CSV table of C-alpha atoms in Angstrom, one decimal:
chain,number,residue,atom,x,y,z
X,29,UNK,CA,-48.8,116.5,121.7
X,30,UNK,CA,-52.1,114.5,122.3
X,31,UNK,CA,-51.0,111.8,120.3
X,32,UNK,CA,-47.4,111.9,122.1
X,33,UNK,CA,-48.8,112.0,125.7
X,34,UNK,CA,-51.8,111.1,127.6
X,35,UNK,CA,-53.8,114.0,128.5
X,36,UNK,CA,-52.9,114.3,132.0
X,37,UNK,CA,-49.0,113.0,131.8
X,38,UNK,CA,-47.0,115.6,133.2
X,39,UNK,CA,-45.9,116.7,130.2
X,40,UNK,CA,-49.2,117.9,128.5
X,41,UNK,CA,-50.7,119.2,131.3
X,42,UNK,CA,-47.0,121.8,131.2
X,43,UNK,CA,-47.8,122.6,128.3
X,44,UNK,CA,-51.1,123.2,128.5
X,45,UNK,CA,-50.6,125.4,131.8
X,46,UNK,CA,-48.1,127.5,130.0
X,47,UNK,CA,-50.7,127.8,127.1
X,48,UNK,CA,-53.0,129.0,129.3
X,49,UNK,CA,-50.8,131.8,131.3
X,50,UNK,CA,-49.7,133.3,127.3
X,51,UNK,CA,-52.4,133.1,125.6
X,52,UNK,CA,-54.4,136.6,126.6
X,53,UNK,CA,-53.9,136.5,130.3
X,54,UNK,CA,-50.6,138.8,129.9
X,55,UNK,CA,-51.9,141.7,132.0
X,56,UNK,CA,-51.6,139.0,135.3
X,57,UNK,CA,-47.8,137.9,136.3
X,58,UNK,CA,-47.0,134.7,136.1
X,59,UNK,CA,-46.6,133.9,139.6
X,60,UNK,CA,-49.9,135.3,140.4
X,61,UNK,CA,-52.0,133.2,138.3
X,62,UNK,CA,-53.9,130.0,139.1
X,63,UNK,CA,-50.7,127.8,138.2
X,64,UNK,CA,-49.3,128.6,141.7
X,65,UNK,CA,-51.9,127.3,143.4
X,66,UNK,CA,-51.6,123.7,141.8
X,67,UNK,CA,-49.8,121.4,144.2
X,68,UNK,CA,-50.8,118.2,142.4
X,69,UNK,CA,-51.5,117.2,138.9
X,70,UNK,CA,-53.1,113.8,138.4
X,71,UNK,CA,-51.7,110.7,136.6
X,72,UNK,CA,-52.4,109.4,133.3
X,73,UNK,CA,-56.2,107.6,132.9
X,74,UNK,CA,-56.0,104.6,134.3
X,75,UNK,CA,-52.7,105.2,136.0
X,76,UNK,CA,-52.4,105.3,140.2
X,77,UNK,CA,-49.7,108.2,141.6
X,78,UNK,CA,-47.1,107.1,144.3
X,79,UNK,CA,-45.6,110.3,146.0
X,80,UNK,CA,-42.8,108.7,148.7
X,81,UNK,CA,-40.8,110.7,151.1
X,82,UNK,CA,-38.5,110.3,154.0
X,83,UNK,CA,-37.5,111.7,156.8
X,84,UNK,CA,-34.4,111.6,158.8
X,85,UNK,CA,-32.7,113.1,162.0
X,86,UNK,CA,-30.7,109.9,163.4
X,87,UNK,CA,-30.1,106.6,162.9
X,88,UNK,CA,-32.7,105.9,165.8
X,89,UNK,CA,-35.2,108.7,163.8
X,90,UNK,CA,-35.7,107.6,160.3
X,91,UNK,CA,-38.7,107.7,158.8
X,92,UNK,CA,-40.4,107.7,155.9
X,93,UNK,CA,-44.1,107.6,154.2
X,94,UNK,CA,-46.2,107.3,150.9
X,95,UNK,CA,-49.6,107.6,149.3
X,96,UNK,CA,-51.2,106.3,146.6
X,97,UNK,CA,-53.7,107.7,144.9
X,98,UNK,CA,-56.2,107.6,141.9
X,99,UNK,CA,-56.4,110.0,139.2
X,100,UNK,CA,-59.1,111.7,140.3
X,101,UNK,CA,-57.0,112.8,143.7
X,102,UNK,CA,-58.8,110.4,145.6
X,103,UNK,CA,-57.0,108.8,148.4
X,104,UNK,CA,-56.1,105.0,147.6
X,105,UNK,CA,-53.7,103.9,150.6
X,106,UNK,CA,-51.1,105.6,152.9
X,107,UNK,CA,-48.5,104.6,154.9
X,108,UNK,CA,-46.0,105.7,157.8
X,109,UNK,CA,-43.1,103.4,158.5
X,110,UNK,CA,-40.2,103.5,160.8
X,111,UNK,CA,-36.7,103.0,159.2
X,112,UNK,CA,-33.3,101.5,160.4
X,113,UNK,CA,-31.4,103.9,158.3
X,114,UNK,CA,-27.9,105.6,158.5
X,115,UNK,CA,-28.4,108.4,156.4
X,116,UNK,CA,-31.5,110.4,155.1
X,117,UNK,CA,-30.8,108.9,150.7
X,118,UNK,CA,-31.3,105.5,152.8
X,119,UNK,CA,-34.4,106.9,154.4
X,120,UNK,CA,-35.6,107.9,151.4
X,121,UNK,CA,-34.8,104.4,149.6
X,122,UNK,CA,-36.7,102.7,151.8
X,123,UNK,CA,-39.5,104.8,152.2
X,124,UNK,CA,-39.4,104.7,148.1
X,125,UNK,CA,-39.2,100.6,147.9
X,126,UNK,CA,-42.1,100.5,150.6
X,127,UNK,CA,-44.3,102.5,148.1
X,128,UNK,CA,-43.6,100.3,144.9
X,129,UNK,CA,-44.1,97.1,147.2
X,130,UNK,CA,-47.6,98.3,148.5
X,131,UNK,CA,-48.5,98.9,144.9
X,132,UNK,CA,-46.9,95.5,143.7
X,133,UNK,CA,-49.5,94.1,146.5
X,134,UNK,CA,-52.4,95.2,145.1
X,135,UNK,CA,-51.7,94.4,141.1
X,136,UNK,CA,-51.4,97.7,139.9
X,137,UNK,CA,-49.6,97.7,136.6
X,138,UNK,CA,-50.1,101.4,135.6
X,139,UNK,CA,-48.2,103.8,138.1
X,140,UNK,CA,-46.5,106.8,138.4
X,141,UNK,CA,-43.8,107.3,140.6
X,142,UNK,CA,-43.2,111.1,142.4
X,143,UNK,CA,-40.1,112.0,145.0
X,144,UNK,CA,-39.0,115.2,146.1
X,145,UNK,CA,-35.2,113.6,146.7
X,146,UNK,CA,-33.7,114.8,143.5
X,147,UNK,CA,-30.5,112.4,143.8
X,148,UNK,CA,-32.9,109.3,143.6
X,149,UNK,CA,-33.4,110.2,140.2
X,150,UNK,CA,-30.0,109.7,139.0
X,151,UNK,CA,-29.0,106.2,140.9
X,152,UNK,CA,-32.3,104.8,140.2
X,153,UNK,CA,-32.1,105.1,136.6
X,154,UNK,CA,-32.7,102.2,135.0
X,155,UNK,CA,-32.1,103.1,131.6
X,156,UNK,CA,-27.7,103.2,132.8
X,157,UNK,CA,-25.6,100.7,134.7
X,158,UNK,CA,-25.7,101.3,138.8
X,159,UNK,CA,-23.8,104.2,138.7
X,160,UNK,CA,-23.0,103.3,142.4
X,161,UNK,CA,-21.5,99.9,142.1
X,162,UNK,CA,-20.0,100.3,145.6
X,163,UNK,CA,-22.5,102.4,147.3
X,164,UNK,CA,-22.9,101.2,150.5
X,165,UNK,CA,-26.8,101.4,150.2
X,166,UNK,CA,-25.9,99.1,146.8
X,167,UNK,CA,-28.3,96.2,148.0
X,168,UNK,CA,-31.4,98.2,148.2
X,169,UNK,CA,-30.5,100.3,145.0
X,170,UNK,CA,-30.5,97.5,143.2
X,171,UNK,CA,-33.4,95.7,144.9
X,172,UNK,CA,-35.2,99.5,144.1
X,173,UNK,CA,-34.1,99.6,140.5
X,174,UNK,CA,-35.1,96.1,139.7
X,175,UNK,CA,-39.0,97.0,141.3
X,176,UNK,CA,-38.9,99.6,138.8
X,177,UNK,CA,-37.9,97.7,136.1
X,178,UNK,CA,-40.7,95.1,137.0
X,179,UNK,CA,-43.6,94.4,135.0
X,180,UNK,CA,-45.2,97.2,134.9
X,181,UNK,CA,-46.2,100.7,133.3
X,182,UNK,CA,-44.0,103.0,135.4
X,183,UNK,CA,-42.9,106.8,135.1
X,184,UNK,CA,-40.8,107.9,137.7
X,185,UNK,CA,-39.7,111.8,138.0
X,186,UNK,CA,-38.6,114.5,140.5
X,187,UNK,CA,-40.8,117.2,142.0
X,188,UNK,CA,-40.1,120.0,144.4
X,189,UNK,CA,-41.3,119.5,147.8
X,190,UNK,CA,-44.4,121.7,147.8
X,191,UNK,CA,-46.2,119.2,145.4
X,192,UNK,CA,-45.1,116.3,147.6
X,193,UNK,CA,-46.4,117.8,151.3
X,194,UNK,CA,-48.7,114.8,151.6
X,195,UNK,CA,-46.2,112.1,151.7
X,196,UNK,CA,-44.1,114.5,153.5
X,197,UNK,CA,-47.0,114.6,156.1
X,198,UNK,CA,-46.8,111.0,155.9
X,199,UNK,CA,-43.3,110.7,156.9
X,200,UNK,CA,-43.6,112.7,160.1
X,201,UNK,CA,-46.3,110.8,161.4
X,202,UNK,CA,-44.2,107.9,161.8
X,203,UNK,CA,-41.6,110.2,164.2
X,204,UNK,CA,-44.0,110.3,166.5
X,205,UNK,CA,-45.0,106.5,165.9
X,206,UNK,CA,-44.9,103.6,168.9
X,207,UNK,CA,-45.2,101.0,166.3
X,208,UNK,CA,-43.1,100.9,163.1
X,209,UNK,CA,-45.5,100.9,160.7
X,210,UNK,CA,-49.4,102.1,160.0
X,211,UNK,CA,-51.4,102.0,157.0
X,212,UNK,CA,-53.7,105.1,156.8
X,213,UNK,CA,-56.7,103.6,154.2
X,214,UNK,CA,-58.0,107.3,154.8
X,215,UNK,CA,-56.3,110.7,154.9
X,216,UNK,CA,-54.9,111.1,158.9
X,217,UNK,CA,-56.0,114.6,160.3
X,218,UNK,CA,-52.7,116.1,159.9
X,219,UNK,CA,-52.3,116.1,156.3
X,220,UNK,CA,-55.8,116.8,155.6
X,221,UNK,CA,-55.3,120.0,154.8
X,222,UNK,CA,-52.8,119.5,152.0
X,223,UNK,CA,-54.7,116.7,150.7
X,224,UNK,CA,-57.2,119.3,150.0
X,225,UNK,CA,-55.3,121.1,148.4
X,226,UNK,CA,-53.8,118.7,146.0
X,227,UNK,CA,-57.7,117.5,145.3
X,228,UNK,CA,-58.1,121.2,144.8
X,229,UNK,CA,-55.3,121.0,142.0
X,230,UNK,CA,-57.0,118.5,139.9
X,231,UNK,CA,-59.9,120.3,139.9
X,232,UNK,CA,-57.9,123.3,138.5
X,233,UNK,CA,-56.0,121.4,135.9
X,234,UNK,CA,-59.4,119.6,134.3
X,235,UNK,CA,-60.8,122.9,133.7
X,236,UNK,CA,-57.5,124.3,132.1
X,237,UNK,CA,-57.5,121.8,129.9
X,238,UNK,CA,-61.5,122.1,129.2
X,239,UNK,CA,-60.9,125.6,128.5
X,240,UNK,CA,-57.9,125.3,126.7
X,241,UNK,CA,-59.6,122.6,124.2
X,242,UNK,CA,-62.5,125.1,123.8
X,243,UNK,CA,-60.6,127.2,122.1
């Protein structure tokens, strides 16, 4: 496994967790351990994490937001944009190719790529043809695909939405927004609190794995 994956790729640190919940800890339930209070894992050394996410409640009310952020949890660059989108998959499209442009700004070639929209997964895959050929979104899908097909290290999965809250957070900033787009180059107020929390997480997860290699 260490030779397969980095030490913090998503995959390891699974592992690892479950490791750590069977191996003598069998008296506490699973759902009552320390795993349930992890919210974020961190990205590979040398990798930055993108969680996007977009919200959606009109064509006048779309919205959507991102962060970056370094593997240590610490903040990189958020944003909160306003969106002229028919339907929440567009919201989250755009909120999506927003993300990847902001880190395309800055030259990061190491990137990991988090959304809580599960369906983005499947018509952004860039291993298949467009599945969507006559989408009517099928200008940004393919403008989205190509970003992630750019050059670039670039892992892109699905999570559920409590270990995206902070790019959720982002998102509904922007509802409230005059202006149609802010760049936060520190955590806003409102999504302290869960930004917190996901620092909290990487804290966690290092010393699973320190304990976990210790024995």
């Amino acid at each position: 496994m260490k030779s397969a994956f980095s030490l913090y790729s998503a995959f390891f640190v699974d592992y690892k967790l479950t490791s750590y919940i069977l191996r003598g800890k069998g008296k506490e339930k699973v759902e009552d351990s320390a795993v349930k209070s992890l919210t974020w894992l961190p990205p590979a050394p040398g990798f930055l994490k993108l969680n996007t996410d977009g919200a959606w409640k009109g064509i006048d009310k779309a919205d959507g937001g991102g962060v970056l952020r370094k593997e240590n949890g610490d903040w990189f660059l958020g944003y909160s944009s306003k969106y002229n989108a028919k339907t929440p998959l567009a919201a989250e499209l755009l909120a999506l190719r927003e993300g990847l442009s902001v880190a395309k700004t800055f030259d990061i070639d190491k990137l990991e790529v988090e959304t809580d929209a599960d369906s983005l997964i499947f018509m952004l895959d860039t291993s298949t043809v467009n599945p969507y050929p006559h989408h009517e979104l099928v200008a940004v899908i393919e403008e989205v695909r190509r970003m992630l097909k750019g050059n670039w290290q670039l892992e892109f999965r699905h999570i559920p939405r409590f270990k995206n809250l902070v790019a959720h957070g982002l998102a509904a900033i922007a509802m409230d927004m005059a202006m149609g787009h802010k760049s936060h180059f520190d955590p806003p107020l409102s999504v302290m609190g869960d930004y917190e929390n996901d620092k909290a997480s990487v804290v966690t997860v290092r010393s699973m794995i320190r304990e976990e290699n210790d024995n």
